[in-house]
Amino acid sequence: GENVEQHPSTLSVQEGDSAVIKCTYSDSASNYFPWYKQELGKRPQLIIDIRSNVGEKKDQRIAVTLNKTAKHFSLHITETQPEDSAVYFCAASRNTGGFKTIFGAGTRLFVKA
Amino acid sequence: GAVVSQHPSWVICKSGTSVKIECRSLDFQATTMFWYRQFPKQSLMLMATSNEGSKATYEQGVEKDKFLINHASLTLSTLTVTSAHPEDSSFYICSAIVSGEPTDTQYFGPGTRLTVL
């Protein structure tokens, strides 16, 4: 079945350093790849997304890359700040045969001041 | 962006009782909504797809007789956990889709924390 693998499960970085989270997906029909930030007890918040016709997208300190051939996509956070500490989820969505999103297992990011 | 609300935000109930959770799209119509369950320190797991005016589509392993879904209008879907037990304690999150090109966009509700004693 459809699957999204996410690594690492936990990531600890020093403030100011970069953080990279990687995901792979299995469903070839996936064409939309959102990234969510979730703080404890709250809803997932969309922070950036990328569509299958684009290889890279950047929004200030956050960037996402997509390699559709390899079915890999990654989140890059530069100049990390303590407030970036949260759980980050990647997801792969498709629209064909009905909209469906599969989430990765999540990465708990700790940014140490 | 689109707003999705959930009610209640938290609920505590006794084992064996039923609990209803509402999911509403506040400023748009949603023909499709989704129900997810999230256990502590785990990811969001899709339970079912709620379709307005028709039966919900349940994911493998989710008991449709235990998790009743009703999508009676274009702005409201309800999830009823019947005969709840402690193992049903979880964070339940709904989402709704806003149609767009090239793909639809998913908006999440704030979640409902269910604790079954």
CSV table of C-alpha atoms in Angstrom, one decimal:
chain,number,residue,atom,x,y,z
A,1,GLY,CA,0.0,0.0,0.0
A,2,GLU,CA,0.9,3.6,0.0
A,3,ASN,CA,3.7,4.6,2.4
A,4,VAL,CA,5.7,7.6,3.4
A,5,GLU,CA,9.0,7.1,5.3
A,6,GLN,CA,10.5,10.0,7.2
A,7,HIS,CA,14.0,10.4,8.8
A,8,PRO,CA,15.3,11.1,11.3
A,9,SER,CA,12.7,10.6,14.0
A,10,THR,CA,14.5,13.0,16.3
A,11,LEU,CA,16.8,15.8,15.4
A,12,SER,CA,18.7,18.1,17.8
A,13,VAL,CA,20.6,21.1,16.4
A,14,GLN,CA,22.2,24.2,17.9
A,15,GLU,CA,20.5,27.5,17.3
A,16,GLY,CA,21.7,29.0,14.0
A,17,ASP,CA,22.5,25.6,12.5
A,18,SER,CA,20.6,24.0,9.6
A,19,ALA,CA,18.1,21.1,9.9
A,20,VAL,CA,17.3,18.7,7.2
A,21,ILE,CA,14.5,16.2,7.2
A,22,LYS,CA,14.1,13.6,4.4
A,23,CYS,CA,11.1,11.6,3.2
A,24,THR,CA,10.4,9.0,0.6
A,25,TYR,CA,7.1,8.0,-0.8
A,26,SER,CA,5.8,4.9,-2.7
A,27,ASP,CA,2.6,6.1,-4.5
A,28,SER,CA,3.6,7.1,-8.0
A,29,ALA,CA,0.3,9.0,-8.3
A,30,SER,CA,1.3,11.5,-5.5
A,31,ASN,CA,1.6,14.9,-6.9
A,32,TYR,CA,1.5,17.2,-3.9
A,33,PHE,CA,3.9,17.2,-1.0
A,34,PRO,CA,3.0,19.4,2.0
A,35,TRP,CA,5.1,19.8,5.2
A,36,TYR,CA,3.4,20.4,8.5
A,37,LYS,CA,4.6,21.7,11.8
A,38,GLN,CA,2.8,20.5,14.9
A,39,GLU,CA,3.2,21.8,18.4
A,40,LEU,CA,2.0,19.8,21.3
A,41,GLY,CA,-1.8,19.4,21.4
A,42,LYS,CA,-2.4,21.6,18.4
A,43,ARG,CA,-3.4,21.0,14.8
A,44,PRO,CA,-0.8,20.5,12.1
A,45,GLN,CA,0.1,23.8,10.4
A,46,LEU,CA,1.1,23.9,6.8
A,47,ILE,CA,4.6,25.5,6.5
A,48,ILE,CA,5.5,24.9,2.9
A,49,ASP,CA,4.4,22.6,0.1
A,50,ILE,CA,5.7,21.6,-3.3
A,51,ARG,CA,3.9,20.2,-6.3
A,52,SER,CA,5.2,17.5,-8.6
A,53,ASN,CA,6.0,19.9,-11.5
A,54,VAL,CA,8.5,21.8,-9.4
A,55,GLY,CA,11.9,20.6,-8.1
A,56,GLU,CA,12.6,23.2,-5.4
A,57,LYS,CA,10.7,25.9,-3.5
A,58,LYS,CA,12.0,28.4,-0.9
A,59,ASP,CA,10.2,30.6,1.6
A,60,GLN,CA,12.6,32.6,3.8
A,61,ARG,CA,14.4,30.1,6.0
A,62,ILE,CA,12.5,27.1,4.8
A,63,ALA,CA,13.1,25.2,1.5
A,64,VAL,CA,11.8,22.0,0.1
A,65,THR,CA,13.3,19.9,-2.7
A,66,LEU,CA,11.6,17.1,-4.7
A,67,ASN,CA,13.2,14.4,-6.7
A,68,LYS,CA,10.2,12.7,-8.4
A,69,THR,CA,12.2,10.1,-10.2
A,70,ALA,CA,13.7,8.8,-6.9
A,71,LYS,CA,10.5,9.6,-4.9
A,72,HIS,CA,12.4,11.7,-2.4
A,73,PHE,CA,11.6,15.0,-0.9
A,74,SER,CA,13.3,17.0,1.8
A,75,LEU,CA,12.8,19.9,4.1
A,76,HIS,CA,15.6,22.3,4.9
A,77,ILE,CA,15.5,24.8,7.7
A,78,THR,CA,18.3,27.3,7.9
A,79,GLU,CA,19.4,29.6,10.8
A,80,THR,CA,17.2,27.5,13.2
A,81,GLN,CA,15.7,29.3,16.2
A,82,PRO,CA,14.3,27.8,19.4
A,83,GLU,CA,10.8,28.5,18.2
A,84,ASP,CA,11.4,26.1,15.4
A,85,SER,CA,11.3,23.3,17.9
A,86,ALA,CA,8.3,21.1,17.1
A,87,VAL,CA,7.3,17.9,15.3
A,88,TYR,CA,7.5,18.1,11.6
A,89,PHE,CA,5.5,15.8,9.3
A,90,CYS,CA,6.0,15.3,5.6
A,91,ALA,CA,3.1,14.1,3.5
A,92,ALA,CA,2.3,12.8,0.0
A,93,SER,CA,-1.0,13.6,-1.5
A,94,ARG,CA,-2.8,12.6,-4.7
A,95,ASN,CA,-5.8,13.8,-6.4
A,96,THR,CA,-6.6,10.9,-8.7
A,97,GLY,CA,-9.3,8.6,-7.6
A,98,GLY,CA,-10.1,11.0,-4.8
A,99,PHE,CA,-7.9,13.2,-2.7
A,100,LYS,CA,-5.8,11.3,-0.2
A,101,THR,CA,-2.9,12.2,2.0
A,102,ILE,CA,-0.4,9.9,3.6
A,103,PHE,CA,1.7,11.3,6.5
A,104,GLY,CA,5.2,10.4,7.4
A,105,ALA,CA,6.0,9.3,11.0
A,106,GLY,CA,7.2,12.7,12.0
A,107,THR,CA,10.5,14.3,13.1
A,108,ARG,CA,10.8,15.8,16.6
A,109,LEU,CA,13.1,18.8,16.1
A,110,PHE,CA,14.9,20.3,19.1
A,111,VAL,CA,16.7,23.6,18.6
A,112,LYS,CA,19.1,24.3,21.5
A,113,ALA,CA,19.7,27.9,22.4
B,1,GLY,CA,-7.1,30.5,4.3
B,2,ALA,CA,-10.1,28.3,4.9
B,3,VAL,CA,-11.2,27.7,8.5
B,4,VAL,CA,-12.2,24.3,9.9
B,5,SER,CA,-13.5,24.1,13.5
B,6,GLN,CA,-14.1,21.1,15.7
B,7,HIS,CA,-16.3,20.6,18.8
B,8,PRO,CA,-15.6,19.8,21.5
B,9,SER,CA,-11.9,20.5,21.9
B,10,TRP,CA,-11.7,17.9,24.6
B,11,VAL,CA,-14.0,15.4,26.2
B,12,ILE,CA,-13.7,12.9,29.0
B,13,CYS,CA,-16.2,10.1,29.2
B,14,LYS,CA,-16.8,6.8,30.9
B,15,SER,CA,-16.1,3.5,29.3
B,16,GLY,CA,-19.1,2.2,27.3
B,17,THR,CA,-20.5,5.6,26.5
B,18,SER,CA,-20.7,7.2,23.0
B,19,VAL,CA,-19.1,10.4,22.1
B,20,LYS,CA,-19.9,12.7,19.1
B,21,ILE,CA,-17.3,15.0,17.6
B,22,GLU,CA,-18.3,17.7,15.1
B,23,CYS,CA,-16.2,19.1,12.3
B,24,ARG,CA,-17.4,22.2,10.5
B,25,SER,CA,-16.1,24.2,7.5
B,26,LEU,CA,-16.8,27.7,8.5
B,27,ASP,CA,-16.3,29.8,5.3
B,28,PHE,CA,-16.5,27.2,2.5
B,29,GLN,CA,-18.4,24.1,1.5
B,30,ALA,CA,-16.7,20.8,1.8
B,31,THR,CA,-18.0,17.8,-0.1
B,32,THR,CA,-15.2,15.8,1.3
B,33,MET,CA,-13.8,15.7,4.9
B,34,PHE,CA,-11.3,13.4,6.5
B,35,TRP,CA,-11.0,12.0,10.0
B,36,TYR,CA,-7.6,11.3,11.5
B,37,ARG,CA,-6.5,9.8,14.7
B,38,GLN,CA,-3.2,10.6,16.4
B,39,PHE,CA,-1.9,8.7,19.4
B,40,PRO,CA,0.8,10.4,21.6
B,41,LYS,CA,4.1,10.8,19.8
B,42,GLN,CA,2.8,9.2,16.6
B,43,SER,CA,1.7,10.4,13.2
B,44,LEU,CA,-1.7,11.2,11.9
B,45,MET,CA,-3.5,8.1,10.7
B,46,LEU,CA,-6.3,8.4,8.3
B,47,MET,CA,-9.4,6.7,9.6
B,48,ALA,CA,-12.0,7.5,7.0
B,49,THR,CA,-13.1,9.8,4.2
B,50,SER,CA,-16.4,11.5,4.8
B,51,ASN,CA,-18.5,12.2,1.7
B,52,GLU,CA,-21.4,14.5,1.8
B,53,GLY,CA,-24.7,12.7,1.1
B,54,SER,CA,-23.1,9.2,0.9
B,55,LYS,CA,-21.4,6.6,3.0
B,56,ALA,CA,-18.0,7.2,4.4
B,57,THR,CA,-15.0,5.3,3.1
B,58,TYR,CA,-13.1,3.6,5.9
B,59,GLU,CA,-9.4,2.7,5.9
B,60,GLN,CA,-8.4,-0.8,6.5
B,61,GLY,CA,-8.6,-1.8,10.1
B,62,VAL,CA,-11.0,0.9,11.1
B,63,GLU,CA,-14.3,-0.5,12.4
B,64,LYS,CA,-17.2,1.3,10.7
B,65,ASP,CA,-19.7,0.2,13.3
B,66,LYS,CA,-17.6,1.7,16.0
B,67,PHE,CA,-16.7,4.9,14.4
B,68,LEU,CA,-19.9,6.2,12.8
B,69,ILE,CA,-19.5,9.1,10.4
B,70,ASN,CA,-22.3,11.3,9.1
B,71,HIS,CA,-21.8,14.0,6.6
B,72,ALA,CA,-25.3,15.4,6.4
B,73,SER,CA,-24.4,18.8,5.0
B,74,LEU,CA,-21.7,20.6,3.0
B,75,THR,CA,-20.3,22.2,6.1
B,76,LEU,CA,-20.7,19.5,8.8
B,77,SER,CA,-19.3,16.0,9.4
B,78,THR,CA,-19.7,14.2,12.6
B,79,LEU,CA,-17.7,11.3,14.1
B,80,THR,CA,-19.4,9.2,16.8
B,81,VAL,CA,-17.2,6.9,18.8
B,82,THR,CA,-19.6,4.2,20.0
B,83,SER,CA,-19.1,2.3,23.2
B,84,ALA,CA,-15.8,4.0,23.8
B,85,HIS,CA,-13.1,2.2,25.7
B,86,PRO,CA,-9.8,3.4,27.1
B,87,GLU,CA,-7.9,2.3,24.0
B,88,ASP,CA,-10.0,4.8,22.0
B,89,SER,CA,-8.4,7.6,23.9
B,90,SER,CA,-6.6,9.7,21.3
B,91,PHE,CA,-6.4,13.1,19.5
B,92,TYR,CA,-9.0,13.1,16.7
B,93,ILE,CA,-8.4,15.6,13.9
B,94,CYS,CA,-10.7,16.4,11.0
B,95,SER,CA,-9.8,18.1,7.8
B,96,ALA,CA,-11.6,19.5,4.8
B,97,ILE,CA,-10.6,20.0,1.2
B,98,VAL,CA,-10.7,23.2,-0.8
B,99,SER,CA,-10.7,22.5,-4.5
B,100,GLY,CA,-8.0,24.2,-6.5
B,101,GLU,CA,-5.6,23.9,-9.4
B,102,PRO,CA,-3.4,22.1,-9.9
B,103,THR,CA,-4.3,20.3,-6.7
B,104,ASP,CA,-6.7,20.6,-3.8
B,105,THR,CA,-5.6,22.0,-0.5
B,106,GLN,CA,-6.3,20.4,2.9
B,107,TYR,CA,-7.1,22.4,6.0
B,108,PHE,CA,-7.2,20.8,9.5
B,109,GLY,CA,-9.4,21.4,12.4
B,110,PRO,CA,-7.9,22.1,15.9
B,111,GLY,CA,-8.5,18.5,17.0
B,112,THR,CA,-10.5,16.9,19.8
B,113,ARG,CA,-8.8,15.1,22.6
B,114,LEU,CA,-10.8,12.2,23.8
B,115,THR,CA,-10.1,10.5,27.1
B,116,VAL,CA,-12.0,7.4,28.0
B,117,LEU,CA,-11.9,6.4,31.7
